[in-house]
PDB file of C-alpha atoms in Angstrom:
ATOM      1  CA  MET A   1       0.000   0.000   0.000  1.00 55.00           C
ATOM      2  CA  THR A   2       1.391   3.378  -0.981  1.00 62.00           C
ATOM      3  CA  ALA A   3       1.563   6.378   1.307  1.00 62.00           C
ATOM      4  CA  ALA A   4      -0.916   8.176  -0.938  1.00 64.00           C
ATOM      5  CA  ALA A   5      -3.512   5.495  -0.192  1.00 66.00           C
ATOM      6  CA  TRP A   6      -3.368   6.461   3.476  1.00 67.00           C
ATOM      7  CA  LEU A   7      -4.071  10.105   2.674  1.00 72.00           C
ATOM      8  CA  THR A   8      -7.122   9.925   0.459  1.00 80.00           C
ATOM      9  CA  GLN A   9     -10.125  12.045   1.389  1.00 75.00           C
ATOM     10  CA  TYR A  10     -12.083   8.935   2.311  1.00 75.00           C
ATOM     11  CA  THR A  11      -9.329   7.478   4.498  1.00 83.00           C
ATOM     12  CA  LEU A  12      -8.691  10.767   6.258  1.00 81.00           C
ATOM     13  CA  GLY A  13     -12.358  11.496   6.856  1.00 77.00           C
ATOM     14  CA  ASN A  14     -13.751   8.044   7.479  1.00 82.00           C
ATOM     15  CA  PHE A  15     -10.953   6.713   9.667  1.00 87.00           C
ATOM     16  CA  PHE A  16      -8.355   9.170  10.941  1.00 90.00           C
ATOM     17  CA  PHE A  17     -10.689  12.093  11.682  1.00 90.00           C
ATOM     18  CA  ARG A  18     -13.322   9.661  12.958  1.00 92.00           C
ATOM     19  CA  TYR A  19     -10.767   8.119  15.318  1.00 94.00           C
ATOM     20  CA  LEU A  20      -9.810  11.564  16.642  1.00 96.00           C
ATOM     21  CA  HIS A  21     -13.510  12.434  16.893  1.00 96.00           C
ATOM     22  CA  ILE A  22     -14.158   9.403  19.090  1.00 96.00           C
ATOM     23  CA  LEU A  23     -11.027  10.014  21.184  1.00 97.00           C
ATOM     24  CA  ALA A  24     -11.994  13.635  21.843  1.00 98.00           C
ATOM     25  CA  GLY A  25     -15.603  12.624  22.488  1.00 97.00           C
ATOM     26  CA  ILE A  26     -14.575  10.062  25.097  1.00 97.00           C
ATOM     27  CA  THR A  27     -12.600  12.767  26.907  1.00 98.00           C
ATOM     28  CA  TRP A  28     -15.451  15.271  26.728  1.00 98.00           C
ATOM     29  CA  ILE A  29     -18.325  13.010  27.724  1.00 98.00           C
ATOM     30  CA  GLY A  30     -16.189  11.189  30.286  1.00 98.00           C
ATOM     31  CA  LEU A  31     -15.543  14.472  32.065  1.00 98.00           C
ATOM     32  CA  LEU A  32     -19.217  15.424  31.734  1.00 98.00           C
ATOM     33  CA  TYR A  33     -20.099  12.232  33.606  1.00 98.00           C
ATOM     34  CA  TYR A  34     -17.330  12.855  36.135  1.00 97.00           C
ATOM     35  CA  PHE A  35     -18.774  16.273  36.962  1.00 97.00           C
ATOM     36  CA  ASN A  36     -22.336  14.958  37.291  1.00 97.00           C
ATOM     37  CA  PHE A  37     -21.711  11.585  38.938  1.00 96.00           C
ATOM     38  CA  VAL A  38     -18.665  12.390  41.092  1.00 96.00           C
ATOM     39  CA  GLN A  39     -17.720  16.033  41.601  1.00 95.00           C
ATOM     40  CA  VAL A  40     -21.098  17.693  42.168  1.00 94.00           C
ATOM     41  CA  PRO A  41     -22.371  15.037  44.639  1.00 93.00           C
ATOM     42  CA  GLY A  42     -18.926  14.983  46.268  1.00 92.00           C
ATOM     43  CA  LEU A  43     -18.806  18.743  46.810  1.00 91.00           C
ATOM     44  CA  ALA A  44     -22.351  18.654  48.201  1.00 89.00           C
ATOM     45  CA  ALA A  45     -21.166  16.078  50.756  1.00 90.00           C
ATOM     46  CA  TYR A  46     -18.508  18.518  52.074  1.00 87.00           C
ATOM     47  CA  GLY A  47     -21.213  20.164  54.185  1.00 80.00           C
ATOM     48  CA  ASP A  48     -19.782  23.162  56.034  1.00 73.00           C
ATOM     49  CA  GLU A  49     -16.233  22.530  54.842  1.00 78.00           C
ATOM     50  CA  GLY A  50     -16.162  25.697  52.786  1.00 82.00           C
ATOM     51  CA  LYS A  51     -12.382  25.933  52.583  1.00 91.00           C
ATOM     52  CA  ALA A  52     -12.035  22.342  51.423  1.00 91.00           C
ATOM     53  CA  ARG A  53     -14.712  22.932  48.780  1.00 91.00           C
ATOM     54  CA  ASN A  54     -12.981  26.060  47.507  1.00 92.00           C
ATOM     55  CA  ILE A  55      -9.626  24.274  47.335  1.00 93.00           C
ATOM     56  CA  THR A  56     -11.232  21.487  45.331  1.00 93.00           C
ATOM     57  CA  VAL A  57     -12.769  24.029  42.962  1.00 93.00           C
ATOM     58  CA  THR A  58      -9.488  25.867  42.392  1.00 94.00           C
ATOM     59  CA  GLN A  59      -7.208  22.829  42.193  1.00 95.00           C
ATOM     60  CA  ILE A  60      -9.363  20.046  40.694  1.00 95.00           C
ATOM     61  CA  ALA A  61     -12.365  21.583  38.955  1.00 95.00           C
ATOM     62  CA  THR A  62     -10.235  24.196  37.190  1.00 96.00           C
ATOM     63  CA  ARG A  63      -8.046  21.527  35.601  1.00 97.00           C
ATOM     64  CA  ALA A  64     -10.984  19.286  34.735  1.00 97.00           C
ATOM     65  CA  LEU A  65     -12.856  22.201  33.142  1.00 98.00           C
ATOM     66  CA  TRP A  66      -9.866  23.025  30.924  1.00 98.00           C
ATOM     67  CA  TRP A  67      -9.852  19.529  29.441  1.00 98.00           C
ATOM     68  CA  PHE A  68     -13.655  19.486  29.368  1.00 98.00           C
ATOM     69  CA  ARG A  69     -14.161  22.626  27.323  1.00 97.00           C
ATOM     70  CA  TRP A  70     -11.317  22.026  24.870  1.00 98.00           C
ATOM     71  CA  ALA A  71     -12.339  18.402  24.373  1.00 98.00           C
ATOM     72  CA  SER A  72     -15.764  19.706  23.357  1.00 98.00           C
ATOM     73  CA  ILE A  73     -14.127  21.917  20.726  1.00 98.00           C
ATOM     74  CA  ALA A  74     -11.950  19.049  19.494  1.00 98.00           C
ATOM     75  CA  THR A  75     -14.990  16.786  19.233  1.00 98.00           C
ATOM     76  CA  LEU A  76     -16.949  19.406  17.312  1.00 97.00           C
ATOM     77  CA  ALA A  77     -14.035  20.274  15.024  1.00 96.00           C
ATOM     78  CA  THR A  78     -13.218  16.676  14.107  1.00 96.00           C
ATOM     79  CA  GLY A  79     -16.906  15.971  13.478  1.00 95.00           C
ATOM     80  CA  LEU A  80     -17.088  18.876  11.058  1.00 93.00           C
ATOM     81  CA  LEU A  81     -13.894  17.633   9.383  1.00 92.00           C
ATOM     82  CA  ILE A  82     -15.515  14.240   8.816  1.00 92.00           C
ATOM     83  CA  VAL A  83     -18.457  15.902   7.097  1.00 90.00           C
ATOM     84  CA  GLY A  84     -16.239  18.212   5.080  1.00 88.00           C
ATOM     85  CA  VAL A  85     -13.588  15.720   3.983  1.00 88.00           C
ATOM     86  CA  ILE A  86     -15.498  12.527   3.144  1.00 86.00           C
ATOM     87  CA  PRO A  87     -16.440  12.792  -0.549  1.00 84.00           C
ATOM     88  CA  ASP A  88     -20.139  13.405  -1.225  1.00 83.00           C
ATOM     89  CA  TYR A  89     -21.059  13.146   2.462  1.00 82.00           C
ATOM     90  CA  MET A  90     -23.966  15.554   2.018  1.00 84.00           C
ATOM     91  CA  GLN A  91     -25.050  14.356  -1.436  1.00 85.00           C
ATOM     92  CA  ASP A  92     -28.831  13.675  -1.522  1.00 87.00           C
ATOM     93  CA  PHE A  93     -28.836  14.144   2.250  1.00 89.00           C
ATOM     94  CA  MET A  94     -32.277  12.949   3.458  1.00 88.00           C
ATOM     95  CA  ASN A  95     -33.393  13.235  -0.144  1.00 92.00           C
ATOM     96  CA  HIS A  96     -32.852   9.747  -1.562  1.00 92.00           C
ATOM     97  CA  PRO A  97     -35.780   8.634  -3.738  1.00 94.00           C
ATOM     98  CA  GLY A  98     -38.383   6.262  -2.339  1.00 94.00           C
ATOM     99  CA  SER A  99     -38.088   4.610   1.053  1.00 95.00           C
ATOM    100  CA  ASP A 100     -34.346   4.368   1.585  1.00 95.00           C
ATOM    101  CA  PRO A 101     -32.199   3.361   4.604  1.00 94.00           C
ATOM    102  CA  ALA A 102     -29.925   6.320   3.803  1.00 93.00           C
ATOM    103  CA  ASN A 103     -32.728   8.745   4.624  1.00 95.00           C
ATOM    104  CA  ALA A 104     -33.216   7.136   8.048  1.00 95.00           C
ATOM    105  CA  LYS A 105     -29.472   7.172   8.687  1.00 95.00           C
ATOM    106  CA  ASN A 106     -29.152  10.812   7.674  1.00 95.00           C
ATOM    107  CA  ALA A 107     -32.127  11.831   9.816  1.00 96.00           C
ATOM    108  CA  VAL A 108     -30.692  10.364  13.007  1.00 96.00           C
ATOM    109  CA  ILE A 109     -27.137  11.577  12.365  1.00 95.00           C
ATOM    110  CA  SER A 110     -28.599  15.070  11.834  1.00 95.00           C
ATOM    111  CA  VAL A 111     -30.288  14.931  15.234  1.00 97.00           C
ATOM    112  CA  GLY A 112     -27.122  13.537  16.812  1.00 96.00           C
ATOM    113  CA  MET A 113     -25.018  16.298  15.278  1.00 96.00           C
ATOM    114  CA  THR A 114     -27.493  18.932  16.463  1.00 97.00           C
ATOM    115  CA  LEU A 115     -27.304  17.567  19.991  1.00 98.00           C
ATOM    116  CA  GLY A 116     -23.506  17.607  19.883  1.00 97.00           C
ATOM    117  CA  ILE A 117     -23.357  21.196  18.598  1.00 97.00           C
ATOM    118  CA  LEU A 118     -25.884  22.351  21.207  1.00 98.00           C
ATOM    119  CA  MET A 119     -23.969  20.585  23.960  1.00 98.00           C
ATOM    120  CA  ALA A 120     -20.731  22.291  22.891  1.00 98.00           C
ATOM    121  CA  ALA A 121     -22.561  25.635  22.900  1.00 98.00           C
ATOM    122  CA  ASN A 122     -23.779  24.918  26.428  1.00 98.00           C
ATOM    123  CA  VAL A 123     -20.210  24.204  27.517  1.00 98.00           C
ATOM    124  CA  TRP A 124     -18.829  27.525  26.323  1.00 98.00           C
ATOM    125  CA  MET A 125     -21.818  29.858  26.555  1.00 98.00           C
ATOM    126  CA  ILE A 126     -23.302  28.700  29.862  1.00 98.00           C
ATOM    127  CA  ILE A 127     -21.169  26.230  31.828  1.00 98.00           C
ATOM    128  CA  TRP A 128     -17.743  27.816  31.372  1.00 98.00           C
ATOM    129  CA  LYS A 129     -19.076  31.382  31.437  1.00 98.00           C
ATOM    130  CA  ASN A 130     -20.632  30.778  34.863  1.00 98.00           C
ATOM    131  CA  GLN A 131     -17.941  28.492  36.234  1.00 97.00           C
ATOM    132  CA  LYS A 132     -15.391  31.265  35.728  1.00 97.00           C
ATOM    133  CA  VAL A 133     -17.339  33.294  38.300  1.00 97.00           C
ATOM    134  CA  VAL A 134     -17.433  30.321  40.696  1.00 97.00           C
ATOM    135  CA  ILE A 135     -13.689  29.720  40.336  1.00 97.00           C
ATOM    136  CA  ALA A 136     -12.846  33.400  40.765  1.00 96.00           C
ATOM    137  CA  ASN A 137     -15.006  33.518  43.882  1.00 96.00           C
ATOM    138  CA  ALA A 138     -13.322  30.435  45.381  1.00 95.00           C
ATOM    139  CA  THR A 139      -9.879  31.893  44.668  1.00 96.00           C
ATOM    140  CA  ASN A 140     -10.836  35.235  46.197  1.00 96.00           C
ATOM    141  CA  VAL A 141     -12.322  33.684  49.352  1.00 95.00           C
ATOM    142  CA  LEU A 142      -9.239  31.508  49.873  1.00 95.00           C
ATOM    143  CA  ALA A 143      -7.134  34.671  49.661  1.00 94.00           C
ATOM    144  CA  GLY A 144      -9.226  36.276  52.423  1.00 94.00           C
ATOM    145  CA  GLY A 145     -11.587  38.305  50.247  1.00 95.00           C
ATOM    146  CA  GLU A 146     -15.339  38.674  50.427  1.00 95.00           C
ATOM    147  CA  ALA A 147     -17.563  36.093  48.766  1.00 94.00           C
ATOM    148  CA  ASN A 148     -19.251  37.090  45.531  1.00 96.00           C
ATOM    149  CA  PRO A 149     -23.047  36.963  46.093  1.00 94.00           C
ATOM    150  CA  ASP A 150     -23.553  36.075  42.418  1.00 96.00           C
ATOM    151  CA  ALA A 151     -21.426  32.929  42.636  1.00 95.00           C
ATOM    152  CA  ALA A 152     -24.263  30.704  43.847  1.00 94.00           C
ATOM    153  CA  THR A 153     -26.547  31.780  40.992  1.00 97.00           C
ATOM    154  CA  CYS A 154     -23.773  31.228  38.460  1.00 97.00           C
ATOM    155  CA  GLY A 155     -23.100  27.793  39.904  1.00 96.00           C
ATOM    156  CA  ARG A 156     -26.774  26.947  39.598  1.00 97.00           C
ATOM    157  CA  LYS A 157     -26.866  27.994  35.934  1.00 97.00           C
ATOM    158  CA  ALA A 158     -23.773  25.912  35.180  1.00 98.00           C
ATOM    159  CA  LEU A 159     -25.243  22.915  36.994  1.00 97.00           C
ATOM    160  CA  LEU A 160     -28.519  23.019  35.063  1.00 98.00           C
ATOM    161  CA  ALA A 161     -26.708  23.250  31.726  1.00 98.00           C
ATOM    162  CA  SER A 162     -24.368  20.424  32.704  1.00 98.00           C
ATOM    163  CA  ARG A 163     -27.273  18.186  33.705  1.00 98.00           C
ATOM    164  CA  GLN A 164     -29.022  19.056  30.436  1.00 98.00           C
ATOM    165  CA  ASN A 165     -25.911  18.016  28.529  1.00 98.00           C
ATOM    166  CA  MET A 166     -25.907  14.773  30.473  1.00 98.00           C
ATOM    167  CA  VAL A 167     -29.532  14.165  29.442  1.00 98.00           C
ATOM    168  CA  PHE A 168     -28.739  14.967  25.805  1.00 98.00           C
ATOM    169  CA  SER A 169     -25.580  12.852  25.736  1.00 98.00           C
ATOM    170  CA  VAL A 170     -27.364   9.497  25.947  1.00 98.00           C
ATOM    171  CA  SER A 171     -29.432  10.112  22.811  1.00 98.00           C
ATOM    172  CA  MET A 172     -26.531  11.836  21.061  1.00 97.00           C
ATOM    173  CA  LEU A 173     -24.240   8.838  21.542  1.00 97.00           C
ATOM    174  CA  PHE A 174     -27.015   6.437  20.530  1.00 97.00           C
ATOM    175  CA  TYR A 175     -27.504   8.279  17.249  1.00 96.00           C
ATOM    176  CA  MET A 176     -23.794   8.589  16.547  1.00 94.00           C
ATOM    177  CA  VAL A 177     -23.361   4.826  16.879  1.00 94.00           C
ATOM    178  CA  GLY A 178     -26.792   3.930  15.499  1.00 95.00           C
ATOM    179  CA  ALA A 179     -26.317   5.961  12.314  1.00 93.00           C
ATOM    180  CA  ALA A 180     -23.485   3.633  11.316  1.00 90.00           C
ATOM    181  CA  HIS A 181     -24.486   0.317  12.854  1.00 92.00           C
ATOM    182  CA  LEU A 182     -28.268   0.176  13.333  1.00 95.00           C
ATOM    183  CA  TYR A 183     -30.391   2.510  11.227  1.00 94.00           C
ATOM    184  CA  PRO A 184     -28.976   1.592   7.779  1.00 92.00           C
ATOM    185  CA  GLU A 185     -29.617  -2.074   8.562  1.00 93.00           C
ATOM    186  CA  VAL A 186     -33.046  -1.965  10.217  1.00 93.00           C
ATOM    187  CA  PHE A 187     -34.786   1.312   9.333  1.00 96.00           C
ATOM    188  CA  THR A 188     -35.960   2.890   6.098  1.00 96.00           C
ATOM    189  CA  ALA A 189     -37.669   6.194   5.358  1.00 96.00           C
ATOM    190  CA  THR A 190     -38.875   8.461   2.635  1.00 96.00           C
ATOM    191  CA  SER A 191     -37.527  11.998   2.528  1.00 96.00           C
ATOM    192  CA  GLY A 192     -40.761  13.256   4.094  1.00 96.00           C
ATOM    193  CA  GLU A 193     -40.666  10.738   6.953  1.00 97.00           C
ATOM    194  CA  ALA A 194     -37.029  11.558   7.676  1.00 96.00           C
ATOM    195  CA  ASN A 195     -37.763  15.284   7.801  1.00 96.00           C
ATOM    196  CA  ILE A 196     -40.797  14.816  10.059  1.00 97.00           C
ATOM    197  CA  PHE A 197     -38.697  12.718  12.447  1.00 97.00           C
ATOM    198  CA  MET A 198     -35.942  15.329  12.497  1.00 96.00           C
ATOM    199  CA  PHE A 199     -38.258  18.317  13.032  1.00 97.00           C
ATOM    200  CA  ILE A 200     -40.205  16.644  15.865  1.00 98.00           C
ATOM    201  CA  SER A 201     -36.937  15.615  17.518  1.00 97.00           C
ATOM    202  CA  LEU A 202     -35.516  19.134  17.212  1.00 97.00           C
ATOM    203  CA  ALA A 203     -38.695  20.601  18.727  1.00 98.00           C
ATOM    204  CA  ILE A 204     -38.345  18.293  21.749  1.00 98.00           C
ATOM    205  CA  ILE A 205     -34.674  19.203  22.090  1.00 98.00           C
ATOM    206  CA  ALA A 206     -35.481  22.922  21.927  1.00 98.00           C
ATOM    207  CA  LEU A 207     -38.107  22.613  24.679  1.00 98.00           C
ATOM    208  CA  PHE A 208     -35.645  20.836  26.971  1.00 98.00           C
ATOM    209  CA  GLU A 209     -32.930  23.404  26.325  1.00 98.00           C
ATOM    210  CA  LEU A 210     -35.278  26.323  26.999  1.00 98.00           C
ATOM    211  CA  ASN A 211     -36.387  24.635  30.207  1.00 97.00           C
ATOM    212  CA  ALA A 212     -32.796  24.175  31.409  1.00 97.00           C
ATOM    213  CA  VAL A 213     -32.000  27.868  30.973  1.00 97.00           C
ATOM    214  CA  GLY A 214     -35.042  28.846  33.022  1.00 96.00           C
ATOM    215  CA  ILE A 215     -37.514  29.998  30.398  1.00 96.00           C
ATOM    216  CA  PHE A 216     -40.324  27.987  31.994  1.00 95.00           C
ATOM    217  CA  GLY A 217     -40.366  29.295  35.551  1.00 93.00           C
ATOM    218  CA  GLY A 218     -36.802  30.370  36.277  1.00 96.00           C
ATOM    219  CA  ILE A 219     -33.783  28.489  37.608  1.00 97.00           C
ATOM    220  CA  LYS A 220     -34.445  28.478  41.351  1.00 95.00           C
ATOM    221  CA  ALA A 221     -34.944  25.246  43.265  1.00 91.00           C
ATOM    222  CA  GLY A 222     -38.619  24.483  43.691  1.00 90.00           C
ATOM    223  CA  ASN A 223     -39.482  24.983  40.046  1.00 95.00           C
ATOM    224  CA  LYS A 224     -41.103  21.638  39.235  1.00 95.00           C
ATOM    225  CA  MET A 225     -40.111  21.963  35.598  1.00 96.00           C
ATOM    226  CA  LEU A 226     -36.492  21.575  36.685  1.00 97.00           C
ATOM    227  CA  TRP A 227     -37.038  18.128  38.234  1.00 97.00           C
ATOM    228  CA  PRO A 228     -34.879  16.427  35.547  1.00 97.00           C
ATOM    229  CA  TYR A 229     -31.839  18.387  36.715  1.00 97.00           C
ATOM    230  CA  GLU A 230     -32.155  18.423  40.503  1.00 96.00           C
ATOM    231  CA  SER A 231     -30.035  15.284  40.925  1.00 95.00           C
ATOM    232  CA  HIS A 232     -27.895  13.066  38.752  1.00 95.00           C
ATOM    233  CA  LYS A 233     -30.409  10.270  39.348  1.00 96.00           C
ATOM    234  CA  ASN A 234     -33.215  12.404  37.947  1.00 97.00           C
ATOM    235  CA  ALA A 235     -31.028  13.258  34.962  1.00 98.00           C
ATOM    236  CA  ILE A 236     -30.338   9.565  34.309  1.00 98.00           C
ATOM    237  CA  ILE A 237     -34.068   8.768  34.391  1.00 98.00           C
ATOM    238  CA  THR A 238     -34.798  11.694  32.066  1.00 98.00           C
ATOM    239  CA  SER A 239     -32.041  10.727  29.638  1.00 98.00           C
ATOM    240  CA  VAL A 240     -33.377   7.174  29.352  1.00 98.00           C
ATOM    241  CA  ALA A 241     -36.952   8.445  28.919  1.00 98.00           C
ATOM    242  CA  MET A 242     -35.797  10.825  26.169  1.00 98.00           C
ATOM    243  CA  LEU A 243     -33.957   8.033  24.363  1.00 98.00           C
ATOM    244  CA  VAL A 244     -36.997   5.744  24.567  1.00 98.00           C
ATOM    245  CA  ALA A 245     -39.234   8.525  23.209  1.00 97.00           C
ATOM    246  CA  PHE A 246     -36.854   9.269  20.340  1.00 97.00           C
ATOM    247  CA  PHE A 247     -36.482   5.578  19.501  1.00 97.00           C
ATOM    248  CA  ALA A 248     -40.255   5.067  19.560  1.00 97.00           C
ATOM    249  CA  LEU A 249     -40.625   8.046  17.215  1.00 97.00           C
ATOM    250  CA  SER A 250     -38.104   6.540  14.824  1.00 96.00           C
ATOM    251  CA  VAL A 251     -39.924   3.186  14.902  1.00 96.00           C
ATOM    252  CA  VAL A 252     -43.259   4.861  14.150  1.00 97.00           C
ATOM    253  CA  LEU A 253     -41.930   7.025  11.316  1.00 96.00           C
ATOM    254  CA  MET A 254     -39.067   4.970   9.909  1.00 95.00           C
ATOM    255  CA  GLY A 255     -39.442   1.437  11.221  1.00 87.00           C
TER     256      GLY A 255
END
């Protein structure tokens, strides 16, 4: 095999960029689960140990958030490279004639990509934006300064967005894997069915995202609409329920 064979558009896009995409995604989603399953419950268990909590925030969370946010960018960038480099990736996208497995595959990968892009936006526009305030507050308090009264609200906003990303991640990963290994083999759809599936899915996703940012009743504890995010257990239940709903929709429209 010649060196040129290793550097074709198809090889670069379908293997090398895909490998990097998966590697970055493991780092990103792994840290997302670390924050939700380990760090947040762990910090809550510190009780009145404010100094210990602030040290953890400045020494552990800061490092984890660096890898977390840049892994999200790497995942997004390599995903876009796959789309851009593989020849004819977007040709007849969800527009294959008749009832075609390619339409079903393209519908679910579109939803998966949308979830991934939205999750990356949440990382940079909500989670990191608010966590910077939390980190600065912890650093200032450890140095003997006054606590920032806005830090708790910022932490709450970051938590809700992080839990929403956790909920989204289960369906996102299912579609990323399913688009290659399930939907082309089992499902088929016309262009119209694929578009209906995608638009209904995107409407559900939009409602969840708006809820997580407090559009439906604010972000304070006690808002019943925020039940999915009040604990990692609630988020797990919600993520499974969302996946089941999406899968049922795909069975109805494309099964």
